[in-house]
Amino acid sequence: MHNDALYGKEIMSKIIDLATNNALLSGLILAAIIGIVSLLWRKYQDHQDSEAIFNFLIASEAETPHTFRSTEAIAAKTKLTQNRVEELCTKHKKIQRNSKEKQSWKLVE
């Protein structure tokens, strides 16, 4: 077990040495880290914004007799752009676009 830990430390040490002594490799590692963090942040933002839209549609369903809500109404209430609302609504599996009036949405089971 002790040898495994020592071997692991040696490998990490070699990787760190290689990265610090090779500018290209360091740049690639940094670019990969930035790309992963950016992707995770974008996924988090999409989830948060989709949740806001979904919650608005749930509340709206209880408060009004309207089945569909317009992109404009959703955007105004959630403080998102209309393009952002449309983008997220088209991706959400529990939100459906009105087939007759393309800029309105409703919840589906």
Short mmCIF file of N, CA and C in Angstrom, two decimals:
data_model
loop_
_atom_site.label_atom_id
_atom_site.label_comp_id
_atom_site.label_asym_id
_atom_site.label_seq_id
_atom_site.Cartn_x
_atom_site.Cartn_y
_atom_site.Cartn_z
N MET A 1 0.84 -1.19 0.00
CA MET A 1 0.00 0.00 0.00
C MET A 1 0.88 1.25 0.00
N HIS A 2 1.92 1.23 0.82
CA HIS A 2 2.83 2.37 0.90
C HIS A 2 3.48 2.63 -0.46
N ASN A 3 3.85 1.56 -1.16
CA ASN A 3 4.48 1.71 -2.48
C ASN A 3 3.51 2.31 -3.49
N ASP A 4 2.22 1.95 -3.39
CA ASP A 4 1.23 2.51 -4.30
C ASP A 4 1.10 4.02 -4.12
N ALA A 5 1.10 4.47 -2.87
CA ALA A 5 1.00 5.90 -2.58
C ALA A 5 2.24 6.62 -3.11
N LEU A 6 3.39 6.03 -2.91
CA LEU A 6 4.64 6.62 -3.38
C LEU A 6 4.65 6.69 -4.91
N TYR A 7 4.18 5.62 -5.55
CA TYR A 7 4.11 5.58 -7.01
C TYR A 7 3.15 6.65 -7.53
N GLY A 8 2.01 6.82 -6.86
CA GLY A 8 1.04 7.84 -7.25
C GLY A 8 1.63 9.23 -7.14
N LYS A 9 2.39 9.48 -6.08
CA LYS A 9 3.03 10.79 -5.90
C LYS A 9 4.07 11.03 -6.99
N GLU A 10 4.81 9.98 -7.36
CA GLU A 10 5.80 10.12 -8.43
C GLU A 10 5.13 10.50 -9.75
N ILE A 11 4.05 9.82 -10.06
CA ILE A 11 3.34 10.11 -11.31
C ILE A 11 2.81 11.54 -11.32
N MET A 12 2.20 11.96 -10.21
CA MET A 12 1.69 13.33 -10.13
C MET A 12 2.83 14.33 -10.27
N SER A 13 3.95 14.03 -9.64
CA SER A 13 5.11 14.92 -9.72
C SER A 13 5.60 15.03 -11.17
N LYS A 14 5.63 13.90 -11.88
CA LYS A 14 6.07 13.92 -13.29
C LYS A 14 5.09 14.71 -14.16
N ILE A 15 3.80 14.53 -13.90
CA ILE A 15 2.78 15.26 -14.67
C ILE A 15 2.92 16.76 -14.44
N ILE A 16 3.10 17.15 -13.17
CA ILE A 16 3.25 18.58 -12.84
C ILE A 16 4.51 19.14 -13.47
N ASP A 17 5.62 18.39 -13.40
CA ASP A 17 6.86 18.83 -14.04
C ASP A 17 6.68 19.01 -15.54
N LEU A 18 6.02 18.04 -16.17
CA LEU A 18 5.80 18.11 -17.61
C LEU A 18 4.96 19.33 -17.97
N ALA A 19 3.91 19.57 -17.20
CA ALA A 19 3.02 20.70 -17.48
C ALA A 19 3.73 22.04 -17.25
N THR A 20 4.53 22.13 -16.21
CA THR A 20 5.20 23.41 -15.92
C THR A 20 6.37 23.67 -16.86
N ASN A 21 6.96 22.63 -17.41
CA ASN A 21 8.10 22.81 -18.30
C ASN A 21 7.70 22.85 -19.78
N ASN A 22 6.43 22.63 -20.08
CA ASN A 22 5.98 22.61 -21.47
C ASN A 22 4.84 23.62 -21.62
N ALA A 23 5.14 24.73 -22.24
CA ALA A 23 4.16 25.81 -22.37
C ALA A 23 2.94 25.38 -23.19
N LEU A 24 3.15 24.62 -24.25
CA LEU A 24 2.04 24.17 -25.08
C LEU A 24 1.09 23.28 -24.29
N LEU A 25 1.65 22.33 -23.56
CA LEU A 25 0.83 21.43 -22.75
C LEU A 25 0.10 22.21 -21.67
N SER A 26 0.78 23.16 -21.05
CA SER A 26 0.14 23.99 -20.03
C SER A 26 -1.03 24.76 -20.62
N GLY A 27 -0.83 25.30 -21.81
CA GLY A 27 -1.90 26.04 -22.48
C GLY A 27 -3.09 25.15 -22.80
N LEU A 28 -2.81 23.94 -23.27
CA LEU A 28 -3.89 23.00 -23.59
C LEU A 28 -4.66 22.60 -22.34
N ILE A 29 -3.95 22.35 -21.25
CA ILE A 29 -4.60 21.99 -19.99
C ILE A 29 -5.47 23.15 -19.51
N LEU A 30 -4.94 24.36 -19.57
CA LEU A 30 -5.70 25.54 -19.15
C LEU A 30 -6.94 25.74 -20.04
N ALA A 31 -6.78 25.56 -21.34
CA ALA A 31 -7.92 25.70 -22.26
C ALA A 31 -8.99 24.65 -21.95
N ALA A 32 -8.57 23.43 -21.65
CA ALA A 32 -9.52 22.37 -21.32
C ALA A 32 -10.27 22.70 -20.03
N ILE A 33 -9.55 23.20 -19.04
CA ILE A 33 -10.18 23.56 -17.76
C ILE A 33 -11.18 24.70 -17.97
N ILE A 34 -10.78 25.71 -18.72
CA ILE A 34 -11.68 26.84 -18.99
C ILE A 34 -12.91 26.37 -19.77
N GLY A 35 -12.71 25.49 -20.74
CA GLY A 35 -13.83 24.96 -21.51
C GLY A 35 -14.81 24.18 -20.64
N ILE A 36 -14.29 23.36 -19.75
CA ILE A 36 -15.15 22.57 -18.86
C ILE A 36 -15.91 23.47 -17.90
N VAL A 37 -15.22 24.43 -17.31
CA VAL A 37 -15.89 25.37 -16.38
C VAL A 37 -16.96 26.17 -17.12
N SER A 38 -16.66 26.61 -18.32
CA SER A 38 -17.63 27.36 -19.13
C SER A 38 -18.86 26.52 -19.44
N LEU A 39 -18.65 25.27 -19.82
CA LEU A 39 -19.76 24.37 -20.11
C LEU A 39 -20.63 24.15 -18.88
N LEU A 40 -19.98 23.90 -17.74
CA LEU A 40 -20.73 23.69 -16.50
C LEU A 40 -21.53 24.94 -16.11
N TRP A 41 -20.94 26.12 -16.28
CA TRP A 41 -21.63 27.37 -15.95
C TRP A 41 -22.84 27.57 -16.85
N ARG A 42 -22.66 27.29 -18.15
CA ARG A 42 -23.76 27.43 -19.10
C ARG A 42 -24.91 26.47 -18.76
N LYS A 43 -24.56 25.24 -18.40
CA LYS A 43 -25.59 24.25 -18.00
C LYS A 43 -26.32 24.72 -16.75
N TYR A 44 -25.58 25.27 -15.80
CA TYR A 44 -26.18 25.78 -14.56
C TYR A 44 -27.15 26.93 -14.87
N GLN A 45 -26.71 27.87 -15.71
CA GLN A 45 -27.57 29.01 -16.08
C GLN A 45 -28.82 28.54 -16.82
N ASP A 46 -28.65 27.60 -17.75
CA ASP A 46 -29.81 27.05 -18.47
C ASP A 46 -30.80 26.43 -17.50
N HIS A 47 -30.29 25.68 -16.53
CA HIS A 47 -31.16 25.04 -15.54
C HIS A 47 -31.90 26.08 -14.71
N GLN A 48 -31.19 27.09 -14.23
CA GLN A 48 -31.80 28.14 -13.41
C GLN A 48 -32.88 28.89 -14.19
N ASP A 49 -32.56 29.27 -15.42
CA ASP A 49 -33.52 30.03 -16.23
C ASP A 49 -34.72 29.17 -16.62
N SER A 50 -34.48 27.91 -16.95
CA SER A 50 -35.58 26.99 -17.28
C SER A 50 -36.49 26.79 -16.08
N GLU A 51 -35.90 26.70 -14.91
CA GLU A 51 -36.67 26.54 -13.68
C GLU A 51 -37.56 27.77 -13.43
N ALA A 52 -37.02 28.95 -13.70
CA ALA A 52 -37.81 30.19 -13.53
C ALA A 52 -39.00 30.20 -14.49
N ILE A 53 -38.78 29.80 -15.73
CA ILE A 53 -39.86 29.75 -16.71
C ILE A 53 -40.91 28.72 -16.29
N PHE A 54 -40.45 27.55 -15.91
CA PHE A 54 -41.35 26.47 -15.49
C PHE A 54 -42.20 26.91 -14.30
N ASN A 55 -41.56 27.52 -13.30
CA ASN A 55 -42.29 27.99 -12.12
C ASN A 55 -43.30 29.07 -12.47
N PHE A 56 -42.94 29.96 -13.40
CA PHE A 56 -43.89 30.98 -13.85
C PHE A 56 -45.11 30.33 -14.51
N LEU A 57 -44.86 29.34 -15.35
CA LEU A 57 -45.98 28.68 -16.04
C LEU A 57 -46.88 27.93 -15.05
N ILE A 58 -46.30 27.34 -14.03
CA ILE A 58 -47.10 26.67 -13.00
C ILE A 58 -47.97 27.69 -12.27
N ALA A 59 -47.36 28.79 -11.84
CA ALA A 59 -48.11 29.84 -11.13
C ALA A 59 -49.17 30.45 -12.04
N SER A 60 -48.83 30.67 -13.27
CA SER A 60 -49.75 31.28 -14.23
C SER A 60 -50.95 30.38 -14.48
N GLU A 61 -50.71 29.09 -14.54
CA GLU A 61 -51.78 28.12 -14.76
C GLU A 61 -52.82 28.18 -13.63
N ALA A 62 -52.34 28.41 -12.41
CA ALA A 62 -53.23 28.48 -11.26
C ALA A 62 -53.96 29.82 -11.17
N GLU A 63 -53.34 30.89 -11.68
CA GLU A 63 -53.89 32.24 -11.51
C GLU A 63 -54.79 32.70 -12.65
N THR A 64 -54.61 32.16 -13.84
CA THR A 64 -55.37 32.65 -15.00
C THR A 64 -56.06 31.51 -15.73
N PRO A 65 -57.10 31.82 -16.47
CA PRO A 65 -57.77 30.78 -17.25
C PRO A 65 -57.04 30.47 -18.58
N HIS A 66 -56.00 31.25 -18.89
CA HIS A 66 -55.29 31.06 -20.15
C HIS A 66 -54.48 29.77 -20.13
N THR A 67 -54.61 28.99 -21.19
CA THR A 67 -53.83 27.75 -21.30
C THR A 67 -52.41 28.07 -21.72
N PHE A 68 -52.27 28.94 -22.70
CA PHE A 68 -50.96 29.31 -23.23
C PHE A 68 -50.55 30.68 -22.71
N ARG A 69 -49.24 30.87 -22.54
CA ARG A 69 -48.68 32.17 -22.16
C ARG A 69 -47.71 32.60 -23.25
N SER A 70 -47.72 33.88 -23.56
CA SER A 70 -46.87 34.40 -24.64
C SER A 70 -45.41 34.45 -24.20
N THR A 71 -44.55 34.39 -25.21
CA THR A 71 -43.11 34.54 -24.96
C THR A 71 -42.85 35.87 -24.27
N GLU A 72 -43.55 36.91 -24.72
CA GLU A 72 -43.38 38.25 -24.15
C GLU A 72 -43.76 38.28 -22.67
N ALA A 73 -44.88 37.64 -22.30
CA ALA A 73 -45.31 37.62 -20.90
C ALA A 73 -44.32 36.85 -20.03
N ILE A 74 -43.84 35.73 -20.55
CA ILE A 74 -42.86 34.92 -19.80
C ILE A 74 -41.57 35.71 -19.61
N ALA A 75 -41.12 36.36 -20.69
CA ALA A 75 -39.88 37.14 -20.63
C ALA A 75 -39.99 38.28 -19.63
N ALA A 76 -41.13 38.96 -19.64
CA ALA A 76 -41.32 40.10 -18.72
C ALA A 76 -41.31 39.64 -17.27
N LYS A 77 -41.96 38.55 -16.99
CA LYS A 77 -42.06 38.07 -15.60
C LYS A 77 -40.75 37.46 -15.10
N THR A 78 -40.02 36.77 -15.97
CA THR A 78 -38.78 36.10 -15.55
C THR A 78 -37.54 36.96 -15.76
N LYS A 79 -37.72 38.13 -16.38
CA LYS A 79 -36.61 39.05 -16.67
C LYS A 79 -35.55 38.42 -17.58
N LEU A 80 -36.02 37.61 -18.52
CA LEU A 80 -35.15 37.02 -19.54
C LEU A 80 -35.53 37.64 -20.88
N THR A 81 -34.64 37.55 -21.84
CA THR A 81 -34.98 38.05 -23.17
C THR A 81 -35.96 37.09 -23.84
N GLN A 82 -36.69 37.60 -24.82
CA GLN A 82 -37.63 36.75 -25.53
C GLN A 82 -36.91 35.62 -26.27
N ASN A 83 -35.74 35.93 -26.81
CA ASN A 83 -34.96 34.88 -27.49
C ASN A 83 -34.54 33.78 -26.52
N ARG A 84 -34.14 34.19 -25.33
CA ARG A 84 -33.73 33.21 -24.31
C ARG A 84 -34.92 32.35 -23.89
N VAL A 85 -36.07 32.96 -23.70
CA VAL A 85 -37.28 32.21 -23.33
C VAL A 85 -37.61 31.20 -24.42
N GLU A 86 -37.59 31.64 -25.66
CA GLU A 86 -37.91 30.73 -26.78
C GLU A 86 -36.91 29.58 -26.85
N GLU A 87 -35.63 29.90 -26.71
CA GLU A 87 -34.58 28.87 -26.75
C GLU A 87 -34.80 27.81 -25.68
N LEU A 88 -35.06 28.25 -24.45
CA LEU A 88 -35.21 27.31 -23.34
C LEU A 88 -36.53 26.55 -23.40
N CYS A 89 -37.59 27.21 -23.81
CA CYS A 89 -38.90 26.53 -23.91
C CYS A 89 -38.87 25.43 -24.96
N THR A 90 -38.17 25.66 -26.07
CA THR A 90 -38.11 24.63 -27.11
C THR A 90 -37.33 23.41 -26.64
N LYS A 91 -36.41 23.58 -25.70
CA LYS A 91 -35.61 22.47 -25.19
C LYS A 91 -36.29 21.72 -24.04
N HIS A 92 -37.18 22.39 -23.33
CA HIS A 92 -37.78 21.82 -22.11
C HIS A 92 -38.81 20.75 -22.48
N LYS A 93 -38.69 19.57 -21.88
CA LYS A 93 -39.60 18.48 -22.24
C LYS A 93 -41.00 18.62 -21.65
N LYS A 94 -41.18 19.53 -20.69
CA LYS A 94 -42.51 19.72 -20.10
C LYS A 94 -43.18 21.01 -20.56
N ILE A 95 -42.58 21.67 -21.55
CA ILE A 95 -43.16 22.90 -22.10
C ILE A 95 -43.39 22.69 -23.60
N GLN A 96 -44.58 23.06 -24.04
CA GLN A 96 -44.96 22.84 -25.44
C GLN A 96 -45.34 24.15 -26.11
N ARG A 97 -44.92 24.29 -27.36
CA ARG A 97 -45.25 25.47 -28.17
C ARG A 97 -46.66 25.30 -28.74
N ASN A 98 -47.36 26.41 -28.83
CA ASN A 98 -48.68 26.41 -29.46
C ASN A 98 -48.49 26.22 -30.97
N SER A 99 -49.16 25.25 -31.54
CA SER A 99 -48.97 24.96 -32.98
C SER A 99 -49.58 26.04 -33.87
N LYS A 100 -50.55 26.79 -33.36
CA LYS A 100 -51.20 27.84 -34.16
C LYS A 100 -50.55 29.20 -33.96
N GLU A 101 -50.13 29.47 -32.76
CA GLU A 101 -49.52 30.76 -32.42
C GLU A 101 -48.13 30.46 -31.86
N LYS A 102 -47.13 30.55 -32.70
CA LYS A 102 -45.78 30.06 -32.38
C LYS A 102 -45.12 30.74 -31.18
N GLN A 103 -45.56 31.91 -30.80
CA GLN A 103 -44.93 32.61 -29.68
C GLN A 103 -45.72 32.45 -28.38
N SER A 104 -46.32 31.28 -28.18
CA SER A 104 -46.99 31.01 -26.91
C SER A 104 -46.72 29.58 -26.48
N TRP A 105 -46.75 29.37 -25.16
CA TRP A 105 -46.28 28.13 -24.55
C TRP A 105 -47.22 27.66 -23.45
N LYS A 106 -47.20 26.35 -23.20
CA LYS A 106 -47.97 25.80 -22.08
C LYS A 106 -47.22 24.61 -21.50
N LEU A 107 -47.63 24.21 -20.30
CA LEU A 107 -47.07 23.03 -19.67
C LEU A 107 -47.76 21.78 -20.21
N VAL A 108 -47.00 20.71 -20.31
CA VAL A 108 -47.57 19.41 -20.69
C VAL A 108 -47.18 18.40 -19.62
N GLU A 109 -47.99 17.38 -19.50
CA GLU A 109 -47.73 16.34 -18.49
C GLU A 109 -46.63 15.42 -18.94
#
